[in-house]
Short mmCIF file of C-alpha atoms and ligand atoms in Angstrom, two decimals:
data_model
loop_
_atom_site.label_atom_id
_atom_site.label_comp_id
_atom_site.label_asym_id
_atom_site.label_seq_id
_atom_site.Cartn_x
_atom_site.Cartn_y
_atom_site.Cartn_z
CA MET A 1 3.00 17.86 -23.30
CA SER A 2 1.59 18.38 -26.76
CA SER A 3 -2.19 18.36 -26.77
CA GLU A 4 -2.08 17.01 -30.32
CA ALA A 5 -0.45 13.77 -29.28
CA THR A 6 -2.65 10.71 -28.90
CA PRO A 7 -3.23 9.41 -25.37
CA ASP A 8 -0.76 6.61 -26.03
CA GLU A 9 1.88 9.04 -27.26
CA ARG A 10 1.32 11.38 -24.34
CA ALA A 11 1.48 8.47 -21.91
CA GLU A 12 4.69 7.37 -23.60
CA GLN A 13 6.21 10.85 -23.28
CA THR A 14 5.64 10.80 -19.55
CA THR A 15 7.85 7.71 -19.19
CA GLU A 16 10.84 9.36 -20.82
CA THR A 17 12.29 10.69 -17.60
CA PRO A 18 12.28 7.90 -15.03
CA PRO A 19 11.01 9.17 -11.69
CA GLU A 20 13.31 8.86 -8.74
CA THR A 21 11.32 9.63 -5.60
CA PRO A 22 7.84 8.63 -4.42
CA LEU A 23 6.75 12.18 -5.26
CA ASP A 24 8.06 11.88 -8.82
CA THR A 25 6.37 8.50 -9.13
CA ALA A 26 3.03 9.76 -7.84
CA ARG A 27 3.10 12.84 -10.11
CA HIS A 28 4.17 10.75 -13.06
CA GLN A 29 1.25 8.38 -12.51
CA LEU A 30 -1.11 11.36 -12.18
CA ASN A 31 0.01 12.82 -15.52
CA ARG A 32 -0.03 9.45 -17.20
CA ALA A 33 -3.60 8.68 -16.08
CA ALA A 34 -4.69 12.24 -16.93
CA SER A 35 -3.41 11.75 -20.47
CA TYR A 36 -6.02 9.03 -21.02
CA ILE A 37 -9.11 10.75 -19.68
CA ASP A 38 -11.03 13.92 -20.31
CA ILE A 39 -10.10 15.83 -17.18
CA ASP A 40 -10.00 19.54 -16.39
CA PRO A 41 -6.27 20.45 -16.36
CA ASN A 42 -6.93 22.69 -13.35
CA ILE A 43 -7.86 19.60 -11.35
CA VAL A 44 -4.63 17.90 -12.39
CA GLU A 45 -2.73 21.03 -11.35
CA ARG A 46 -4.44 20.95 -7.93
CA LEU A 47 -3.68 17.27 -7.45
CA THR A 48 -0.01 17.82 -8.24
CA TYR A 49 0.41 19.42 -4.80
CA PRO A 50 -0.62 18.32 -1.31
CA THR A 51 -3.34 20.21 0.54
CA ALA A 52 -0.96 20.64 3.47
CA VAL A 53 2.31 19.33 4.87
CA HIS A 54 2.62 19.64 8.63
CA GLU A 55 6.16 19.62 9.93
CA VAL A 56 6.95 19.47 13.62
CA THR A 57 9.93 18.94 15.86
CA ILE A 58 9.69 16.34 18.58
CA PRO A 59 11.89 16.59 21.66
CA LEU A 60 12.51 13.13 23.06
CA LYS A 61 13.90 12.66 26.55
CA ARG A 62 16.11 9.59 26.21
CA ASP A 63 16.34 7.04 29.00
CA ASP A 64 19.70 8.54 30.05
CA GLY A 65 18.10 11.98 30.55
CA THR A 66 19.49 13.66 27.43
CA VAL A 67 17.11 15.31 25.00
CA GLU A 68 17.20 14.59 21.28
CA ILE A 69 15.13 16.35 18.62
CA PHE A 70 13.45 14.49 15.75
CA ASN A 71 11.48 15.79 12.76
CA GLY A 72 7.89 14.68 12.35
CA TYR A 73 5.69 15.12 9.28
CA ARG A 74 2.12 14.66 8.17
CA ALA A 75 1.38 15.26 4.50
CA GLN A 76 -2.29 15.54 3.58
CA HIS A 77 -2.75 15.25 -0.14
CA ASP A 78 -6.42 15.36 -1.09
CA SER A 79 -9.67 15.00 0.88
CA VAL A 80 -12.27 15.60 -1.81
CA ARG A 81 -13.83 12.15 -1.23
CA GLY A 82 -13.47 11.98 2.56
CA PRO A 83 -11.02 12.33 5.44
CA PHE A 84 -7.30 11.96 4.82
CA LYS A 85 -6.06 8.41 5.43
CA GLY A 86 -2.59 6.89 5.51
CA GLY A 87 0.19 5.45 7.59
CA LEU A 88 2.78 6.88 9.95
CA ARG A 89 6.28 5.48 9.55
CA TYR A 90 9.28 5.60 11.85
CA HIS A 91 12.36 5.38 9.67
CA PRO A 92 15.61 7.39 9.48
CA HIS A 93 14.94 8.37 5.85
CA VAL A 94 11.51 9.91 6.43
CA ASN A 95 11.45 13.40 4.94
CA ARG A 96 9.04 16.00 3.64
CA GLU A 97 9.21 15.00 -0.01
CA GLU A 98 8.82 11.29 0.71
CA VAL A 99 5.64 11.74 2.75
CA MET A 100 4.24 14.11 0.12
CA GLY A 101 4.67 11.43 -2.55
CA LEU A 102 3.38 8.59 -0.39
CA ALA A 103 0.34 10.69 0.58
CA MET A 104 -0.53 11.10 -3.12
CA TRP A 105 -0.09 7.38 -3.56
CA MET A 106 -2.67 6.83 -0.79
CA THR A 107 -5.14 9.13 -2.59
CA TRP A 108 -4.97 6.88 -5.66
CA LYS A 109 -5.13 3.69 -3.57
CA CYS A 110 -8.24 4.75 -1.62
CA ALA A 111 -9.97 5.88 -4.81
CA VAL A 112 -9.28 2.71 -6.81
CA VAL A 113 -11.10 0.64 -4.16
CA ASP A 114 -13.73 3.39 -3.86
CA LEU A 115 -13.24 4.18 -0.17
CA PRO A 116 -14.58 7.54 1.07
CA PHE A 117 -11.06 8.65 2.03
CA GLY A 118 -8.33 10.83 0.64
CA GLY A 119 -4.59 10.30 0.97
CA ALA A 120 -2.12 11.15 3.70
CA LYS A 121 1.21 9.87 5.02
CA GLY A 122 3.50 10.90 7.82
CA GLY A 123 6.27 9.83 10.07
CA VAL A 124 9.33 10.62 12.12
CA ASN A 125 12.93 10.49 10.95
CA VAL A 126 14.00 8.08 13.64
CA ASP A 127 15.42 4.57 13.61
CA PRO A 128 12.96 2.74 15.87
CA LYS A 129 15.51 0.00 16.56
CA THR A 130 17.58 2.53 18.50
CA LEU A 131 14.72 3.37 20.88
CA SER A 132 13.67 1.56 24.05
CA LYS A 133 9.97 0.80 24.41
CA ASP A 134 9.58 3.69 26.87
CA GLU A 135 11.35 6.06 24.46
CA THR A 136 9.09 4.93 21.60
CA GLU A 137 6.04 5.60 23.74
CA ARG A 138 7.26 9.08 24.76
CA LEU A 139 8.14 9.94 21.15
CA THR A 140 4.75 8.73 19.93
CA ARG A 141 2.76 10.59 22.56
CA ARG A 142 4.65 13.84 21.92
CA PHE A 143 4.27 13.43 18.15
CA THR A 144 0.53 12.88 18.65
CA ASN A 145 0.34 16.04 20.71
CA GLU A 146 2.07 18.01 17.95
CA LEU A 147 -0.38 16.64 15.34
CA ARG A 148 -3.42 16.92 17.57
CA ASN A 149 -5.04 19.77 15.69
CA VAL A 150 -4.64 18.23 12.26
CA ILE A 151 -5.71 14.61 12.89
CA GLY A 152 -9.11 13.33 14.01
CA PRO A 153 -11.74 10.75 13.13
CA GLN A 154 -13.40 13.06 10.59
CA THR A 155 -10.27 14.84 9.35
CA ASP A 156 -7.21 12.60 9.14
CA ILE A 157 -6.91 9.02 10.37
CA PRO A 158 -3.38 7.58 10.69
CA ALA A 159 -2.47 3.87 10.58
CA PRO A 160 0.67 1.75 11.05
CA ASP A 161 3.41 1.73 8.43
CA MET A 162 7.12 0.88 8.43
CA GLY A 163 8.48 0.88 11.99
CA THR A 164 5.10 1.40 13.67
CA ASP A 165 2.53 -1.15 14.80
CA ALA A 166 -0.70 -1.73 16.70
CA GLN A 167 0.94 -0.61 19.97
CA THR A 168 2.00 2.69 18.37
CA MET A 169 -1.61 3.23 17.27
CA ALA A 170 -2.83 2.42 20.80
CA TRP A 171 -0.58 5.15 22.24
CA ILE A 172 -1.80 7.65 19.64
CA MET A 173 -5.43 6.75 20.34
CA ASP A 174 -4.88 7.06 24.10
CA THR A 175 -3.04 10.39 23.89
CA TYR A 176 -5.63 11.89 21.57
CA SER A 177 -8.51 10.57 23.69
CA VAL A 178 -7.07 11.95 26.92
CA GLN A 179 -6.64 15.37 25.34
CA GLU A 180 -10.15 15.34 23.89
CA ALA A 181 -11.55 14.02 27.18
CA GLU A 182 -13.43 11.28 25.35
CA THR A 183 -12.44 7.86 24.11
CA THR A 184 -11.96 8.34 20.36
CA THR A 185 -11.14 4.95 18.90
CA ALA A 186 -11.74 6.08 15.29
CA VAL A 187 -8.79 8.51 15.30
CA VAL A 188 -6.43 5.74 14.12
CA THR A 189 -6.78 2.29 12.55
CA GLY A 190 -4.62 -0.79 12.90
CA LYS A 191 -5.21 -0.78 16.68
CA PRO A 192 -5.25 -3.85 18.94
CA THR A 193 -8.70 -5.50 18.89
CA ALA A 194 -9.02 -4.76 22.63
CA ILE A 195 -9.49 -1.06 21.82
CA GLY A 196 -11.47 -1.14 18.60
CA GLY A 197 -9.10 -2.75 16.14
CA SER A 198 -10.73 -4.89 13.46
CA LYS A 199 -10.49 -8.61 13.12
CA GLY A 200 -8.72 -9.54 9.88
CA ARG A 201 -6.80 -6.25 9.58
CA GLU A 202 -3.35 -7.83 9.78
CA GLU A 203 -4.09 -10.44 7.10
CA ALA A 204 -6.00 -8.04 4.84
CA PRO A 205 -3.25 -6.83 2.44
CA GLY A 206 -2.14 -10.43 1.82
CA ARG A 207 -5.76 -11.52 1.40
CA SER A 208 -6.44 -8.82 -1.19
CA VAL A 209 -3.26 -9.79 -3.05
CA ALA A 210 -4.50 -13.40 -3.12
CA ILE A 211 -7.98 -12.35 -4.30
CA VAL A 212 -6.52 -10.26 -7.12
CA ALA A 213 -4.10 -13.07 -8.04
CA ARG A 214 -7.01 -15.52 -8.22
CA GLU A 215 -8.99 -13.18 -10.49
CA LEU A 216 -5.98 -12.46 -12.70
CA LEU A 217 -5.22 -16.16 -13.18
CA ASN A 218 -8.87 -16.79 -13.99
CA TYR A 219 -8.94 -13.85 -16.44
CA TYR A 220 -6.07 -15.33 -18.44
CA ASP A 221 -7.58 -18.86 -18.30
CA TYR A 222 -5.23 -20.43 -15.78
CA GLN A 223 -6.75 -23.03 -13.46
CA LEU A 224 -5.87 -22.07 -9.89
CA SER A 225 -5.37 -25.77 -9.11
CA GLU A 226 -2.74 -26.00 -11.84
CA ALA A 227 -1.05 -22.63 -11.38
CA THR A 228 2.50 -22.27 -10.09
CA VAL A 229 3.33 -19.29 -7.88
CA ALA A 230 6.51 -17.71 -6.47
CA VAL A 231 6.32 -15.17 -3.63
CA GLN A 232 9.15 -12.87 -2.61
CA GLY A 233 8.90 -11.86 1.06
CA PHE A 234 7.23 -14.00 3.70
CA GLY A 235 5.96 -11.26 5.97
CA SER A 236 2.51 -9.86 6.59
CA VAL A 237 1.72 -9.49 2.89
CA GLY A 238 3.69 -12.37 1.35
CA ALA A 239 2.94 -15.12 3.87
CA ASN A 240 -0.79 -14.39 3.99
CA ALA A 241 -1.03 -14.25 0.19
CA ALA A 242 1.05 -17.41 -0.30
CA ARG A 243 -0.91 -19.39 2.29
CA LEU A 244 -4.30 -18.39 0.92
CA LEU A 245 -3.32 -19.27 -2.65
CA ASP A 246 -1.93 -22.57 -1.32
CA GLU A 247 -5.24 -23.22 0.50
CA TRP A 248 -7.17 -22.40 -2.67
CA GLY A 249 -5.22 -25.06 -4.58
CA ALA A 250 -2.32 -23.24 -6.25
CA THR A 251 1.18 -24.74 -6.19
CA VAL A 252 3.46 -22.32 -4.34
CA VAL A 253 6.91 -23.35 -5.52
CA ALA A 254 9.01 -20.67 -3.80
CA VAL A 255 8.79 -18.22 -0.90
CA SER A 256 11.61 -16.08 0.46
CA ASP A 257 12.86 -13.76 3.13
CA ILE A 258 15.90 -11.51 3.13
CA ASN A 259 18.24 -14.55 3.41
CA GLY A 260 16.96 -16.41 0.36
CA ALA A 261 14.15 -18.65 -0.82
CA ALA A 262 12.72 -22.06 -0.02
CA TYR A 263 12.12 -23.85 -3.32
CA ASP A 264 10.19 -26.99 -4.22
CA PRO A 265 8.90 -27.40 -7.78
CA THR A 266 6.24 -29.83 -6.51
CA GLY A 267 4.87 -27.25 -4.08
CA LEU A 268 5.83 -26.02 -0.61
CA GLU A 269 3.82 -26.62 2.56
CA THR A 270 3.40 -22.88 3.20
CA HIS A 271 1.88 -23.27 6.67
CA ALA A 272 4.93 -25.22 7.84
CA ILE A 273 7.26 -22.32 6.98
CA PRO A 274 7.30 -19.60 9.66
CA SER A 275 6.18 -16.15 8.57
CA HIS A 276 8.22 -13.08 9.47
CA GLU A 277 6.01 -12.53 12.49
CA GLN A 278 6.21 -16.16 13.69
CA GLU A 279 10.02 -16.44 13.39
CA PRO A 280 11.82 -13.62 11.61
CA GLU A 281 14.10 -14.46 8.66
CA ALA A 282 13.83 -18.25 9.16
CA VAL A 283 12.38 -19.30 5.79
CA THR A 284 15.58 -20.96 4.56
CA HIS A 285 16.01 -22.90 7.85
CA TYR A 286 12.91 -24.91 6.94
CA ALA A 287 13.85 -25.59 3.32
CA GLU A 288 15.24 -28.73 1.75
CA GLU A 289 16.30 -26.76 -1.32
CA THR A 290 17.14 -23.08 -1.32
CA ILE A 291 17.67 -20.56 -4.09
CA SER A 292 18.55 -16.86 -4.06
CA ASN A 293 16.00 -14.04 -4.15
CA ASP A 294 17.30 -13.12 -7.60
CA ALA A 295 16.67 -16.67 -8.82
CA LEU A 296 13.16 -16.64 -7.30
CA LEU A 297 12.26 -13.55 -9.31
CA GLU A 298 13.38 -15.28 -12.51
CA LEU A 299 11.56 -18.60 -11.96
CA ASP A 300 9.45 -19.88 -14.82
CA VAL A 301 6.15 -19.74 -12.94
CA ASP A 302 2.65 -18.71 -13.95
CA LEU A 303 2.46 -16.00 -11.29
CA LEU A 304 5.09 -13.97 -9.45
CA ILE A 305 4.23 -11.95 -6.34
CA PRO A 306 6.99 -9.55 -5.22
CA ALA A 307 5.86 -8.83 -1.64
CA ALA A 308 9.03 -7.80 0.19
CA ILE A 309 10.41 -4.37 -0.72
CA GLY A 310 10.40 -1.78 -3.50
CA ASN A 311 12.46 -1.70 -6.71
CA VAL A 312 13.32 -5.41 -6.98
CA ILE A 313 12.42 -5.70 -10.67
CA THR A 314 14.56 -3.21 -12.52
CA GLU A 315 16.11 -2.55 -15.90
CA ALA A 316 18.77 -5.10 -14.91
CA ASN A 317 16.50 -8.15 -14.53
CA ALA A 318 13.21 -7.27 -16.30
CA ALA A 319 14.29 -9.09 -19.46
CA ASP A 320 14.95 -12.25 -17.42
CA ILE A 321 11.58 -12.46 -15.68
CA GLN A 322 9.93 -15.70 -16.81
CA ALA A 323 6.58 -15.40 -15.02
CA ASP A 324 3.51 -14.82 -17.21
CA LEU A 325 1.70 -12.71 -14.63
CA ILE A 326 2.80 -10.45 -11.76
CA VAL A 327 0.77 -9.14 -8.83
CA GLU A 328 2.52 -6.41 -6.84
CA GLY A 329 2.28 -7.26 -3.13
CA ALA A 330 4.89 -4.76 -1.98
CA ASN A 331 4.60 -1.07 -2.73
CA GLY A 332 6.55 -0.15 -5.87
CA PRO A 333 8.46 -3.41 -6.50
CA ILE A 334 8.87 -2.60 -10.23
CA THR A 335 10.74 0.44 -11.54
CA PHE A 336 9.34 2.48 -14.39
CA ILE A 337 11.80 1.25 -16.98
CA ALA A 338 11.26 -2.36 -15.87
CA ASP A 339 7.51 -1.83 -16.10
CA SER A 340 7.72 -0.82 -19.75
CA ILE A 341 10.07 -3.76 -20.51
CA LEU A 342 7.54 -6.14 -18.92
CA ALA A 343 4.69 -4.52 -20.86
CA ASP A 344 6.63 -4.95 -24.12
CA ARG A 345 7.13 -8.61 -23.23
CA GLU A 346 3.37 -8.92 -22.58
CA ILE A 347 3.84 -9.88 -18.97
CA HIS A 348 0.68 -8.64 -17.25
CA VAL A 349 1.24 -6.69 -14.02
CA VAL A 350 -1.47 -5.78 -11.51
CA PRO A 351 -0.29 -2.74 -9.55
CA ASP A 352 0.14 -2.33 -5.80
CA ILE A 353 -2.58 0.34 -5.47
CA LEU A 354 -5.17 -2.28 -6.35
CA ALA A 355 -3.57 -5.53 -5.16
CA ASN A 356 -2.54 -4.62 -1.61
CA ALA A 357 -5.42 -2.19 -0.96
CA GLY A 358 -6.99 -4.77 1.35
CA GLY A 359 -5.04 -3.14 4.19
CA VAL A 360 -6.62 0.28 3.85
CA THR A 361 -9.97 -1.33 3.06
CA VAL A 362 -10.09 -3.19 6.37
CA SER A 363 -8.84 0.01 8.02
CA TYR A 364 -11.99 1.58 6.58
CA PHE A 365 -14.04 -1.27 8.10
CA GLU A 366 -12.29 -0.65 11.43
CA TRP A 367 -13.20 3.05 11.26
CA ILE A 368 -16.85 2.18 10.48
CA GLN A 369 -16.96 -0.26 13.41
CA ASP A 370 -15.45 2.35 15.77
CA ILE A 371 -17.83 5.10 14.70
CA ASN A 372 -20.83 2.79 15.11
CA HIS A 373 -19.53 1.14 18.31
CA ARG A 374 -20.04 -2.26 16.71
CA THR A 375 -17.75 -5.25 16.17
CA TRP A 376 -17.82 -7.29 12.99
CA SER A 377 -17.04 -11.00 12.88
CA LEU A 378 -14.00 -12.16 10.93
CA ASP A 379 -16.33 -13.77 8.39
CA ARG A 380 -18.09 -10.47 7.82
CA VAL A 381 -14.80 -8.60 7.42
CA ASN A 382 -13.57 -11.12 4.87
CA GLU A 383 -16.86 -11.15 2.98
CA GLU A 384 -16.98 -7.36 2.77
CA LEU A 385 -13.33 -7.28 1.72
CA GLU A 386 -14.06 -9.76 -1.05
CA THR A 387 -16.92 -7.53 -2.27
CA VAL A 388 -14.79 -4.37 -2.28
CA MET A 389 -11.92 -6.09 -4.07
CA ILE A 390 -14.12 -7.70 -6.72
CA ASP A 391 -15.89 -4.39 -7.40
CA ALA A 392 -12.50 -2.68 -7.79
CA TRP A 393 -11.20 -5.53 -9.94
CA ASP A 394 -14.25 -5.27 -12.20
CA ALA A 395 -13.84 -1.49 -12.56
CA VAL A 396 -10.17 -1.87 -13.49
CA ARG A 397 -10.85 -4.80 -15.83
CA HIS A 398 -13.44 -2.70 -17.59
CA GLU A 399 -10.81 -0.01 -18.34
CA VAL A 400 -8.29 -2.63 -19.50
CA GLU A 401 -10.82 -3.94 -21.99
CA ALA A 402 -12.34 -0.61 -23.03
CA ARG A 403 -9.07 1.26 -23.56
CA ASP A 404 -6.61 -1.55 -24.26
CA VAL A 405 -4.26 -0.29 -21.54
CA THR A 406 -2.12 -2.06 -18.95
CA TRP A 407 -3.59 -3.04 -15.60
CA ARG A 408 -1.48 -0.32 -14.00
CA ASP A 409 -2.78 2.41 -16.27
CA ALA A 410 -6.32 1.09 -15.87
CA ALA A 411 -6.10 1.23 -12.07
CA TYR A 412 -4.87 4.84 -12.15
CA ILE A 413 -7.56 5.78 -14.68
CA VAL A 414 -10.25 4.37 -12.36
CA ALA A 415 -8.79 6.21 -9.36
CA LEU A 416 -8.29 9.55 -11.10
CA SER A 417 -11.71 9.45 -12.76
CA ARG A 418 -13.37 9.11 -9.35
CA ILE A 419 -11.28 11.88 -7.80
CA ALA A 420 -11.87 14.16 -10.78
CA ALA A 421 -15.64 13.55 -10.64
CA ALA A 422 -15.65 14.55 -6.97
CA HIS A 423 -13.65 17.72 -7.69
CA GLU A 424 -15.96 18.58 -10.61
CA SER A 425 -19.00 18.20 -8.36
CA ARG A 426 -17.62 20.20 -5.47
CA GLY A 427 -15.90 22.89 -7.53
CA LEU A 428 -13.11 25.14 -6.35
CA TRP A 429 -13.91 27.57 -3.56
CA PRO A 430 -13.88 30.52 -3.91
P1 LIG B 1 7.11 -7.60 6.78
O1 LIG B 1 8.17 -6.88 7.51
O2 LIG B 1 6.02 -8.27 7.52
O3 LIG B 1 7.80 -8.73 5.85
C1 LIG B 1 8.76 -8.39 4.87
C2 LIG B 1 9.34 -9.68 4.32
O4 LIG B 1 10.24 -9.35 3.25
C3 LIG B 1 10.15 -10.50 5.31
O5 LIG B 1 9.99 -11.87 5.06
C4 LIG B 1 11.60 -10.07 4.99
O6 LIG B 1 12.57 -11.04 5.35
C5 LIG B 1 11.53 -9.93 3.50
N1 LIG B 1 12.56 -9.06 2.96
C6 LIG B 1 13.02 -7.89 3.47
N2 LIG B 1 14.00 -7.40 2.70
C7 LIG B 1 14.15 -8.27 1.68
C8 LIG B 1 15.00 -8.33 0.56
N3 LIG B 1 15.93 -7.38 0.35
N4 LIG B 1 14.86 -9.37 -0.29
C9 LIG B 1 13.95 -10.32 -0.08
N5 LIG B 1 13.12 -10.33 0.97
C10 LIG B 1 13.22 -9.32 1.84
O7 LIG B 1 6.54 -6.55 5.72
P2 LIG B 1 5.08 -6.48 5.07
O8 LIG B 1 4.17 -5.76 6.01
O9 LIG B 1 4.71 -7.83 4.57
O10 LIG B 1 5.33 -5.50 3.86
C11 LIG B 1 5.93 -5.93 2.64
C12 LIG B 1 5.67 -4.90 1.59
O11 LIG B 1 4.26 -4.70 1.43
C13 LIG B 1 6.22 -3.50 1.83
O12 LIG B 1 6.54 -2.92 0.58
C14 LIG B 1 5.05 -2.77 2.43
O13 LIG B 1 5.15 -1.36 2.25
C15 LIG B 1 3.92 -3.34 1.61
N6 LIG B 1 2.60 -3.22 2.22
C16 LIG B 1 2.35 -3.66 3.49
C17 LIG B 1 1.08 -3.51 4.01
C18 LIG B 1 0.77 -3.98 5.41
O14 LIG B 1 -0.27 -3.56 5.94
N7 LIG B 1 1.57 -4.85 6.01
C19 LIG B 1 0.06 -2.93 3.27
C20 LIG B 1 0.33 -2.52 1.96
C21 LIG B 1 1.62 -2.67 1.47
#
């Protein structure tokens, strides 16, 4: 990159080669944010690589007595602001490079909401649907044993992700606690409430998406009571976001699952439609009128919330998006090329690292509760979440206004500035 280029030009240059993997994406975002701020290039160089990637093999005794070997990973990106934090996923595509990229992504996400955590991600390359419950438990306990020396309540705190859940976290917590000979609830978050899980954790990413959506609508002078909203995905993130916005007075005209969307231009009764958890993939069964997921994305609404999977708004459909505003509920729903098309069309996009950070924020609350052996009420969790999200929103809004950048660039600038300040203060040893 030419140092003579303006920040805008340098940022532009970094979009020339579209990234393909989560690692490319995370590095691209790092370089793009770095191009806007006065940051020591040595810090950027350090942040380009993870602190460590732990790779283990996990022998699983199947129910029929045969032994199968799986690969397990834990990538720890940066811990300058606090312990590593991030999910563990069970998915056949999990690999070293993917967890490295997703760990970096977690570093940015924790920093944008100002949590005292760094980023990590891990997982096992297994299809959890092919495992019995007993096999999943054995795999999880053995994986925990292999990671035992690199995780801990003050070092690295895993959480659920794709293919893992509260039960998985309970097994990890139990295995770790037995080995340490003391009950250590704070070693993981996303646990059942019976063993130190937090109230409000499950709804938190959807709640933060709704909070950010409310602020974004307000910022651009839309009345919530008159705003129309379409939500792709009716799972943990999408259903909670859609229902909250509905409760707050917005008109939710479409929600979808993998089979298609329920559509009503006068507004859906979002509580009457089962979420993914209540009845999987049943959204269209409860609809009088249905449309496709592609059509949902192109509805002429005030606000679109893609909250299902990644890469749904691409070069192919970005020109056809009719929404004025987009809040990313899912991780990475918009490709790089699509993002620049939307920016050119002046469609404002709030990025995933800010919008769905409610999940990791309430994980942080869970960790605080565990360490202090205290339980917070649901009201307290939601109030504190509101405070964290509004503070983060204000910090990002400030960058949008001060630098005339997109919401995505502003969020990464906020995150990287905080991480860089911590690295500056601590220095490089030796
Ligand atoms: P979920 O499994 O609870 O629900 C996913 C929903 O998306 C379901 O309604 C499903 O039918 C629908 N869906 C799946 N494939 C689809 C497709 N091809 N087209 C349209 N709809 C499809 O998942 P979730 O926990 O709500 O996660 C959704 C997204 O949010 C993911 O990108 C996830 O990584 C991200 N996210 C989740 C959390 C969390 O804590 N749950 C936190 C941050 C980010």
